[in-house]
Tab-separated table of C-alpha atoms in Angstrom:
chain	number	residue	atom	x	y	z
A	1	MET	CA	32.183	-23.074	46.224
A	2	SER	CA	31.800	-19.926	43.985
A	3	ALA	CA	29.353	-17.781	42.653
A	4	PRO	CA	27.767	-18.291	38.792
A	5	LYS	CA	29.882	-16.847	36.220
A	6	PHE	CA	27.848	-14.749	33.270
A	7	THR	CA	28.783	-14.412	29.667
A	8	THR	CA	26.551	-12.330	27.802
A	9	LEU	CA	26.669	-12.248	23.792
A	10	GLY	CA	24.186	-9.653	21.516
A	11	CYS	CA	21.854	-7.063	22.628
A	12	ARG	CA	21.091	-4.543	25.312
A	13	LEU	CA	18.283	-7.059	26.152
A	14	ASN	CA	20.311	-9.717	26.475
A	15	ALA	CA	22.511	-7.892	28.612
A	16	TYR	CA	19.416	-6.769	31.277
A	17	GLU	CA	18.029	-10.157	31.209
A	18	THR	CA	21.924	-11.736	32.552
A	19	GLU	CA	21.116	-9.024	35.419
A	20	ALA	CA	18.025	-10.658	35.893
A	21	MET	CA	19.451	-14.208	36.046
A	22	LYS	CA	22.045	-13.185	38.390
A	23	GLU	CA	19.619	-12.107	41.094
A	24	LEU	CA	17.270	-15.639	40.331
A	25	SER	CA	20.667	-17.981	40.342
A	26	GLN	CA	21.704	-16.328	43.643
A	27	GLN	CA	18.102	-16.726	45.275
A	28	ALA	CA	18.150	-19.835	44.407
A	29	GLY	CA	21.465	-20.996	45.737
A	30	LEU	CA	23.533	-22.012	42.496
A	31	THR	CA	26.980	-22.251	42.624
A	32	ASP	CA	29.902	-23.335	40.412
A	33	ALA	CA	28.484	-22.869	37.348
A	34	VAL	CA	28.770	-20.686	33.843
A	35	VAL	CA	25.767	-19.090	32.258
A	36	VAL	CA	26.085	-18.263	28.455
A	37	ASN	CA	23.179	-15.646	27.021
A	38	THR	CA	23.320	-16.449	23.389
A	39	CYS	CA	22.653	-14.297	20.798
A	40	ALA	CA	20.787	-15.529	17.055
A	41	VAL	CA	20.863	-12.758	14.876
A	42	THR	CA	23.309	-14.087	12.255
A	43	ALA	CA	25.062	-17.218	11.880
A	44	GLU	CA	28.138	-15.895	13.254
A	45	ALA	CA	26.445	-14.660	16.133
A	46	VAL	CA	25.645	-18.485	16.887
A	47	ARG	CA	29.138	-19.788	15.685
A	48	LYS	CA	30.442	-17.042	18.142
A	49	ALA	CA	28.362	-18.756	20.648
A	50	ARG	CA	29.786	-22.284	20.208
A	51	GLN	CA	33.296	-20.930	20.170
A	52	GLU	CA	32.925	-19.114	23.516
A	53	ILE	CA	31.067	-22.504	25.324
A	54	ARG	CA	34.506	-24.267	24.078
A	55	ARG	CA	36.482	-21.425	25.795
A	56	LEU	CA	34.532	-21.239	28.762
A	57	ARG	CA	34.726	-25.301	29.247
A	58	ARG	CA	38.237	-25.046	29.082
A	59	GLU	CA	38.846	-22.307	31.579
A	60	ASN	CA	36.151	-24.031	33.859
A	61	PRO	CA	36.352	-27.639	33.891
A	62	ASP	CA	34.772	-28.938	36.574
A	63	ALA	CA	31.787	-26.222	36.625
A	64	ARG	CA	27.894	-26.745	35.765
A	65	LEU	CA	27.688	-25.069	31.721
A	66	ILE	CA	24.479	-23.745	31.157
A	67	VAL	CA	23.287	-22.229	27.994
A	68	THR	CA	20.344	-19.883	27.353
A	69	GLY	CA	19.397	-17.183	25.213
A	70	CYS	CA	17.967	-16.480	21.694
A	71	ALA	CA	20.529	-19.289	19.947
A	72	ALA	CA	19.332	-21.599	22.774
A	73	GLN	CA	15.597	-20.959	22.116
A	74	THR	CA	15.836	-21.477	18.232
A	75	GLU	CA	18.415	-24.230	17.874
A	76	PRO	CA	18.059	-26.106	21.172
A	77	GLU	CA	19.562	-29.187	19.727
A	78	THR	CA	22.653	-27.647	18.538
A	79	PHE	CA	23.480	-26.603	22.112
A	80	ALA	CA	22.452	-30.049	23.500
A	81	LYS	CA	24.287	-31.958	21.424
A	82	MET	CA	28.056	-30.206	22.405
A	83	ASP	CA	30.022	-32.237	24.736
A	84	GLU	CA	30.580	-29.103	26.736
A	85	VAL	CA	26.863	-28.005	27.728
A	86	ASP	CA	25.019	-29.802	30.679
A	87	ALA	CA	21.996	-27.955	30.409
A	88	VAL	CA	19.918	-25.973	27.874
A	89	ILE	CA	17.150	-23.509	28.772
A	90	GLY	CA	14.909	-21.223	26.492
A	91	ASN	CA	14.145	-17.638	26.807
A	92	THR	CA	11.079	-17.841	28.986
A	93	GLU	CA	12.484	-20.590	31.428
A	94	LYS	CA	15.232	-18.169	32.067
A	95	MET	CA	13.256	-15.940	33.672
A	96	ARG	CA	11.419	-18.436	36.000
A	97	PRO	CA	12.878	-19.111	39.492
A	98	ASP	CA	11.808	-22.623	39.600
A	99	THR	CA	14.338	-23.239	36.874
A	100	TRP	CA	16.876	-21.604	38.795
A	101	LYS	CA	16.029	-23.782	41.764
A	102	GLY	CA	16.283	-27.027	39.673
A	103	MET	CA	19.818	-26.019	38.274
A	104	ALA	CA	20.877	-25.421	41.992
A	105	ALA	CA	20.336	-29.216	42.805
A	106	ASP	CA	23.020	-31.642	43.073
A	107	PHE	CA	22.204	-33.720	39.810
A	108	ILE	CA	20.695	-31.999	36.627
A	109	GLY	CA	18.368	-34.769	35.144
A	110	GLU	CA	17.911	-35.356	31.757
A	111	THR	CA	14.404	-33.985	31.720
A	112	GLU	CA	15.866	-30.861	33.355
A	113	ALA	CA	18.770	-30.522	30.838
A	114	LEU	CA	16.807	-29.347	27.938
A	115	GLN	CA	14.313	-26.982	29.028
A	116	VAL	CA	12.863	-25.038	25.875
A	117	ASP	CA	9.024	-24.750	25.464
A	118	ASP	CA	7.333	-23.492	22.741
A	119	ILE	CA	7.949	-19.336	22.972
A	120	MET	CA	5.062	-18.633	20.634
A	121	SER	CA	2.483	-19.636	23.524
A	122	VAL	CA	4.049	-16.837	25.984
A	123	THR	CA	1.698	-14.063	26.224
A	124	GLU	CA	3.254	-12.361	29.384
A	125	THR	CA	6.320	-10.504	30.269
A	126	ALA	CA	8.079	-12.163	32.504
A	127	GLY	CA	7.906	-10.930	36.160
A	128	HIS	CA	11.884	-10.277	36.116
A	129	LEU	CA	11.815	-6.299	36.005
A	130	ILE	CA	15.235	-5.264	38.082
A	131	ASP	CA	16.170	-1.883	39.687
A	132	GLY	CA	18.776	-0.698	37.269
A	133	PHE	CA	21.488	-2.145	35.403
A	134	GLY	CA	24.171	-0.901	33.442
A	135	THR	CA	26.564	1.947	34.979
A	136	ARG	CA	26.262	4.313	37.647
A	137	SER	CA	24.990	6.741	35.032
A	138	ARG	CA	22.308	5.116	33.094
A	139	ALA	CA	19.738	2.371	33.828
A	140	TYR	CA	18.151	0.036	31.218
A	141	VAL	CA	14.056	-0.457	31.835
A	142	GLN	CA	12.877	-3.497	29.644
A	143	VAL	CA	9.186	-2.396	28.786
A	144	GLN	CA	8.629	-5.071	25.921
A	145	ASN	CA	9.458	-8.325	24.613
A	146	GLY	CA	8.919	-10.402	21.516
A	147	CYS	CA	7.892	-9.166	17.684
A	148	ASP	CA	4.623	-9.981	16.181
A	149	HIS	CA	6.381	-8.954	12.827
A	150	ARG	CA	7.773	-11.811	10.746
A	151	CYS	CA	10.185	-9.866	8.318
A	152	THR	CA	12.128	-12.568	6.234
A	153	PHE	CA	15.430	-12.217	7.248
A	154	CYS	CA	15.001	-12.318	10.976
A	155	ILE	CA	15.234	-15.022	13.447
A	156	ILE	CA	14.521	-12.948	16.411
A	157	PRO	CA	10.693	-13.980	16.825
A	158	TYR	CA	11.552	-17.200	16.845
A	159	GLY	CA	13.708	-16.458	20.030
A	160	ARG	CA	11.815	-13.986	21.632
A	161	GLY	CA	8.164	-14.907	20.773
A	162	ASN	CA	5.297	-12.700	20.060
A	163	SER	CA	5.007	-9.233	21.558
A	164	ARG	CA	4.277	-8.724	25.075
A	165	SER	CA	4.297	-5.241	26.976
A	166	VAL	CA	5.049	-4.321	30.420
A	167	PRO	CA	1.813	-1.930	32.190
A	168	ALA	CA	2.820	1.340	32.160
A	169	GLY	CA	2.187	1.926	35.998
A	170	VAL	CA	4.607	-1.047	36.785
A	171	VAL	CA	7.221	0.867	34.376
A	172	VAL	CA	6.530	4.293	36.391
A	173	ASP	CA	7.007	2.554	40.019
A	174	GLN	CA	10.204	1.280	38.595
A	175	ILE	CA	11.610	4.293	36.911
A	176	LYS	CA	10.822	6.292	40.176
A	177	ARG	CA	13.093	3.648	42.237
A	178	LEU	CA	15.715	4.545	39.908
A	179	VAL	CA	15.699	8.027	39.936
A	180	ASP	CA	15.174	7.854	43.899
A	181	SER	CA	18.456	5.557	43.566
A	182	GLY	CA	20.479	8.486	41.988
A	183	TYR	CA	19.900	7.156	38.205
A	184	ASN	CA	19.969	10.328	35.855
A	185	GLU	CA	19.269	8.889	32.630
A	186	VAL	CA	16.825	5.723	31.941
A	187	VAL	CA	16.947	3.909	28.413
A	188	LEU	CA	13.646	2.119	27.630
A	189	THR	CA	14.225	-1.364	25.828
A	190	GLY	CA	12.511	-3.962	23.850
A	191	VAL	CA	12.791	-5.913	20.959
A	192	ASP	CA	10.143	-3.966	19.003
A	193	LEU	CA	9.761	-0.908	20.885
A	194	THR	CA	7.127	0.931	18.985
A	195	SER	CA	4.700	-2.075	19.304
A	196	TRP	CA	4.503	-1.102	23.027
A	197	GLY	CA	1.235	-1.598	24.371
A	198	ALA	CA	-0.890	-3.467	21.566
A	199	ASP	CA	-1.766	-6.183	23.505
A	200	LEU	CA	-2.302	-3.996	26.898
A	201	PRO	CA	-6.392	-2.850	27.302
A	202	ALA	CA	-7.319	0.247	25.724
A	203	GLN	CA	-4.008	-0.582	23.488
A	204	PRO	CA	-1.897	2.376	24.518
A	205	LYS	CA	1.078	3.596	22.223
A	206	LEU	CA	4.510	4.134	22.879
A	207	GLY	CA	4.109	7.718	23.042
A	208	ASP	CA	1.864	7.397	25.837
A	209	LEU	CA	3.952	5.520	28.160
A	210	VAL	CA	6.826	8.242	27.383
A	211	MET	CA	4.341	10.872	28.280
A	212	ARG	CA	3.253	9.260	31.330
A	213	ILE	CA	6.759	8.928	32.714
A	214	LEU	CA	7.795	12.121	32.030
A	215	LYS	CA	4.786	13.532	33.690
A	216	LEU	CA	4.712	11.345	36.692
A	217	VAL	CA	8.397	11.120	37.348
A	218	PRO	CA	9.251	14.584	37.351
A	219	ASP	CA	12.512	14.512	38.894
A	220	LEU	CA	14.274	12.190	35.911
A	221	PRO	CA	16.557	14.360	34.064
A	222	ARG	CA	16.636	12.176	30.959
A	223	LEU	CA	14.297	9.611	29.032
A	224	ARG	CA	16.240	8.184	26.134
A	225	ILE	CA	14.643	5.122	23.672
A	226	SER	CA	16.330	2.470	22.074
A	227	SER	CA	15.897	1.187	18.969
A	228	ILE	CA	12.475	1.686	17.160
A	229	ASP	CA	10.558	1.073	13.873
A	230	SER	CA	9.863	4.675	12.575
A	231	ILE	CA	6.651	3.743	10.589
A	232	GLU	CA	5.026	2.947	13.890
A	233	VAL	CA	5.832	6.346	15.665
A	234	ASP	CA	2.614	7.643	16.898
A	235	GLU	CA	1.441	11.063	17.210
A	236	ASN	CA	2.164	11.459	21.130
A	237	LEU	CA	5.860	10.470	20.401
A	238	MET	CA	5.840	12.969	18.132
A	239	GLN	CA	4.692	15.451	20.376
A	240	ALA	CA	7.322	14.553	22.772
A	241	ILE	CA	9.920	14.872	20.599
A	242	ALA	CA	8.815	18.915	19.750
A	243	THR	CA	8.086	19.527	23.320
A	244	GLU	CA	10.005	17.499	26.055
A	245	PRO	CA	13.485	18.600	26.434
A	246	ARG	CA	14.197	15.541	28.888
A	247	LEU	CA	13.489	13.305	26.024
A	248	MET	CA	16.866	12.984	24.547
A	249	PRO	CA	17.001	14.057	20.765
A	250	HIS	CA	18.869	10.549	19.486
A	251	LEU	CA	16.809	7.704	17.852
A	252	HIS	CA	18.251	4.454	16.651
A	253	LEU	CA	15.962	3.342	13.376
A	254	SER	CA	15.362	-0.360	12.346
A	255	LEU	CA	15.560	0.888	8.549
A	256	GLN	CA	17.621	-2.496	7.248
A	257	HIS	CA	17.322	-0.843	3.550
A	258	GLY	CA	17.336	1.826	1.172
A	259	ASP	CA	15.811	0.195	-1.808
A	260	ASP	CA	12.015	-0.389	-1.991
A	261	LEU	CA	11.970	-3.806	-3.624
A	262	ILE	CA	14.387	-4.872	-1.259
A	263	LEU	CA	12.053	-3.612	1.206
A	264	LYS	CA	9.317	-5.107	0.143
A	265	ARG	CA	10.867	-8.722	-0.348
A	266	MET	CA	12.423	-8.306	3.497
A	267	LYS	CA	8.657	-7.758	4.059
A	268	ARG	CA	9.445	-4.323	5.975
A	269	ARG	CA	6.328	-2.030	6.418
A	270	HIS	CA	7.726	1.194	5.282
A	271	LEU	CA	9.451	2.174	1.915
A	272	ARG	CA	13.019	4.554	1.459
A	273	ASP	CA	10.303	8.113	1.225
A	274	ASP	CA	8.608	6.850	4.717
A	275	ALA	CA	11.923	6.932	6.524
A	276	ILE	CA	13.276	10.040	4.856
A	277	ARG	CA	9.989	11.877	5.791
A	278	PHE	CA	10.095	10.578	9.461
A	279	THR	CA	13.456	11.858	9.765
A	280	GLU	CA	12.599	15.011	7.932
A	281	GLU	CA	9.715	15.732	10.405
A	282	ALA	CA	11.422	14.863	13.535
A	283	ARG	CA	14.026	17.168	12.442
A	284	LYS	CA	11.706	20.204	12.106
A	285	LEU	CA	10.111	19.717	15.530
A	286	ARG	CA	13.752	18.894	17.193
A	287	PRO	CA	16.634	20.596	14.964
A	288	GLU	CA	19.285	18.733	17.078
A	289	MET	CA	17.971	15.558	16.830
A	290	THR	CA	20.495	12.704	15.465
A	291	PHE	CA	19.558	9.453	14.171
A	292	GLY	CA	21.414	5.745	14.161
A	293	ALA	CA	20.008	3.060	11.731
A	294	ASP	CA	20.423	-0.833	11.475
A	295	ILE	CA	21.387	-1.209	7.583
A	296	ILE	CA	21.964	-4.920	6.050
A	297	ALA	CA	24.301	-5.473	3.354
A	298	GLY	CA	24.177	-7.994	0.626
A	299	PHE	CA	20.449	-9.422	0.972
A	300	PRO	CA	19.218	-12.198	-1.508
A	301	THR	CA	18.514	-10.162	-4.788
A	302	GLU	CA	20.569	-7.200	-3.740
A	303	SER	CA	21.462	-5.825	-6.965
A	304	GLU	CA	24.396	-2.913	-7.096
A	305	ALA	CA	21.605	-0.208	-7.960
A	306	HIS	CA	19.765	-1.788	-4.743
A	307	PHE	CA	22.577	-1.365	-2.668
A	308	GLU	CA	23.345	2.051	-3.973
A	309	ASN	CA	19.899	3.373	-2.748
A	310	SER	CA	21.153	2.001	0.758
A	311	MET	CA	24.143	3.912	0.233
A	312	LYS	CA	22.138	7.360	-0.490
A	313	LEU	CA	19.699	6.849	2.107
A	314	VAL	CA	22.619	7.305	4.589
A	315	THR	CA	23.020	11.148	3.510
A	316	GLU	CA	18.999	11.295	2.463
A	317	CYS	CA	18.302	10.775	6.459
A	318	ASP	CA	21.117	12.003	7.611
A	319	LEU	CA	22.108	9.295	9.609
A	320	THR	CA	25.112	9.361	11.984
A	321	TRP	CA	25.512	6.092	14.296
A	322	LEU	CA	25.264	3.207	11.887
A	323	HIS	CA	24.938	-0.316	12.589
A	324	ILE	CA	25.896	-2.266	9.499
A	325	PHE	CA	25.011	-6.135	9.160
A	326	PRO	CA	26.449	-8.443	6.374
A	327	TYR	CA	23.518	-10.379	5.142
A	328	SER	CA	23.442	-13.756	7.143
A	329	LYS	CA	21.407	-16.745	6.074
A	330	ARG	CA	19.555	-18.011	8.749
A	331	ASP	CA	17.606	-21.333	8.135
A	332	GLY	CA	14.170	-21.193	9.187
A	333	THR	CA	13.325	-17.751	8.019
A	334	PRO	CA	11.965	-17.101	4.187
A	335	ALA	CA	14.567	-15.258	2.981
A	336	ALA	CA	16.834	-18.639	3.125
A	337	ARG	CA	14.946	-20.082	0.594
A	338	ILE	CA	15.625	-17.014	-2.092
A	339	PRO	CA	18.412	-17.924	-4.070
A	340	GLN	CA	21.681	-16.045	-2.964
A	341	GLN	CA	22.579	-13.655	-5.748
A	342	VAL	CA	25.561	-11.922	-4.304
A	343	ASN	CA	28.693	-13.482	-3.055
A	344	GLY	CA	30.548	-13.360	0.078
A	345	THR	CA	33.085	-11.297	-1.308
A	346	ILE	CA	30.759	-8.607	-2.561
A	347	ILE	CA	28.341	-8.550	0.666
A	348	LYS	CA	31.815	-7.883	2.963
A	349	SER	CA	32.760	-4.918	0.329
A	350	ARG	CA	29.139	-3.586	0.616
A	351	ALA	CA	29.476	-3.312	4.045
A	352	ALA	CA	32.528	-1.753	4.144
A	353	ARG	CA	31.317	0.590	2.086
A	354	LEU	CA	28.410	1.507	4.111
A	355	ARG	CA	30.719	1.594	7.358
A	356	LYS	CA	32.965	4.153	5.491
A	357	ALA	CA	29.842	6.190	4.697
A	358	GLY	CA	28.883	5.820	8.531
A	359	GLU	CA	32.506	7.207	9.527
A	360	THR	CA	32.290	10.123	7.224
A	361	GLN	CA	29.080	11.176	8.428
A	362	VAL	CA	29.939	10.984	12.577
A	363	VAL	CA	33.064	13.060	11.214
A	364	LYS	CA	30.458	15.357	9.631
A	365	HIS	CA	28.179	15.383	13.101
A	366	LEU	CA	31.145	16.226	15.074
A	367	ALA	CA	32.626	19.021	13.455
A	368	SER	CA	29.109	20.614	13.450
A	369	GLN	CA	29.276	20.313	17.408
A	370	ILE	CA	32.231	22.510	17.814
A	371	GLY	CA	31.448	25.700	20.109
A	372	LYS	CA	28.441	24.063	21.089
A	373	THR	CA	27.504	23.655	24.390
A	374	HIS	CA	25.650	20.548	25.849
A	375	GLN	CA	24.518	18.617	28.867
A	376	VAL	CA	27.163	15.879	29.059
A	377	LEU	CA	26.657	12.460	31.259
A	378	MET	CA	29.731	11.190	32.653
A	379	GLU	CA	30.325	7.408	32.256
A	380	ASN	CA	33.694	7.690	33.501
A	381	PRO	CA	35.599	10.138	35.240
A	382	HIS	CA	36.884	11.181	31.883
A	383	MET	CA	33.986	10.245	29.299
A	384	GLY	CA	30.506	11.069	28.884
A	385	ARG	CA	27.609	11.584	26.732
A	386	THR	CA	25.854	14.483	24.890
A	387	GLU	CA	22.227	14.504	24.692
A	388	GLN	CA	22.395	13.147	20.887
A	389	PHE	CA	24.477	10.270	22.507
A	390	THR	CA	28.238	11.325	21.141
A	391	GLU	CA	30.830	10.549	23.389
A	392	VAL	CA	32.746	13.869	24.575
A	393	THR	CA	36.281	13.244	26.354
A	394	PHE	CA	37.356	15.183	29.355
A	395	ASP	CA	41.190	16.012	30.670
A	396	ALA	CA	40.373	17.077	33.854
A	397	PRO	CA	38.025	14.351	35.997
A	398	GLN	CA	34.706	14.606	36.268
A	399	VAL	CA	31.962	13.183	38.640
A	400	GLU	CA	30.671	9.568	37.118
A	401	GLY	CA	26.818	9.555	36.985
A	402	GLN	CA	26.571	13.360	36.733
A	403	ILE	CA	25.615	15.711	34.347
A	404	VAL	CA	28.148	18.106	33.364
A	405	THR	CA	27.649	21.324	31.043
A	406	ALA	CA	30.312	21.669	28.604
A	407	THR	CA	31.455	23.436	25.629
A	408	VAL	CA	33.051	21.765	22.858
A	409	THR	CA	36.237	22.561	21.625
A	410	GLY	CA	37.278	20.223	19.353
A	411	HIS	CA	36.994	16.307	17.891
A	412	THR	CA	39.079	13.349	17.088
A	413	ALA	CA	37.449	10.344	14.410
A	414	THR	CA	35.375	9.319	16.686
A	415	GLN	CA	34.509	11.333	19.368
A	416	LEU	CA	34.237	15.117	20.914
A	417	THR	CA	36.673	16.968	23.114
A	418	ALA	CA	35.547	19.153	26.111
């Protein structure tokens, strides 16, 4: 009998939850199983999940194949109908010990084969905090799950449910354990990170959590925040950006577009000037601040003029690390009902132009770092990342997981050299 094999598709949060599922399945005694943790962010992500399931079945003909994750939550019947699949479990169920005890039984009955409840009825974060996931250098801590907003293009709230926050005391205790275990950097993760605290007593903000972590865990060298919604950034988070060198000067922004009309049709809560103003204010407080961003190309009704506003936003916000998404129709979302006036060829072309603009921005950033000295967290003996999350390569081997001081001597198209 062999231990279960896990495959993770999609976001960092999924990867975090896979680690938790490994622990739960091990405790339950599950063997000879393959678990696929799916993503639903685009139609392409669902297609890839189905493709991966077929491949895994061919490679593991006798294993029990279990499908979970956001695609399993939003389209359970799609996967339940696949001949390759033995069981489908939802995003809430995958974090329950009893689910895995049932999966470890000798026989999965019909009632257990499809376990996907209404995610919108979930009001608490699952008790699946794990001590350290990632590499030896960096740990990820989930502090929030779900989303209360309903952007017209997005299926994720239907896969993740409404926003739920992990209490600050629980987060601080976990980070203390991670630091005691030797981690030099902790990344706070969530689906809608800036909504953290809205469902907790006194409704604290993300900035309150950041300041509390930095105060109560003085031995933590580096704290990093993953993707945020800039319009929801609070005063304490801006204060932390300005005054806390241990908070890393890199933020990934959920911008999605650069045109006001398209932003309104997306049901976003910010306009282009809000994004520009935020990046300018953050840089005044912290000149070395760098920004990544999510941008969608080819949203229904996007004209060339609308698209050009996204292109201009890349330089107006001086974005560096771009995640570009060609628009993908997701059944069940309001945007899917909007007549698509942009054909697939144009969508691909616009996405490619945005990526090219991003590549130009990366080279500009890399060139600006030559001669500067950075504290680099080593991810492996020959590569680490600066405070701004920029990769640095070293000829001489370094100690993995350690923070080393290095002066930048040059760069390639994507990395610094030291």
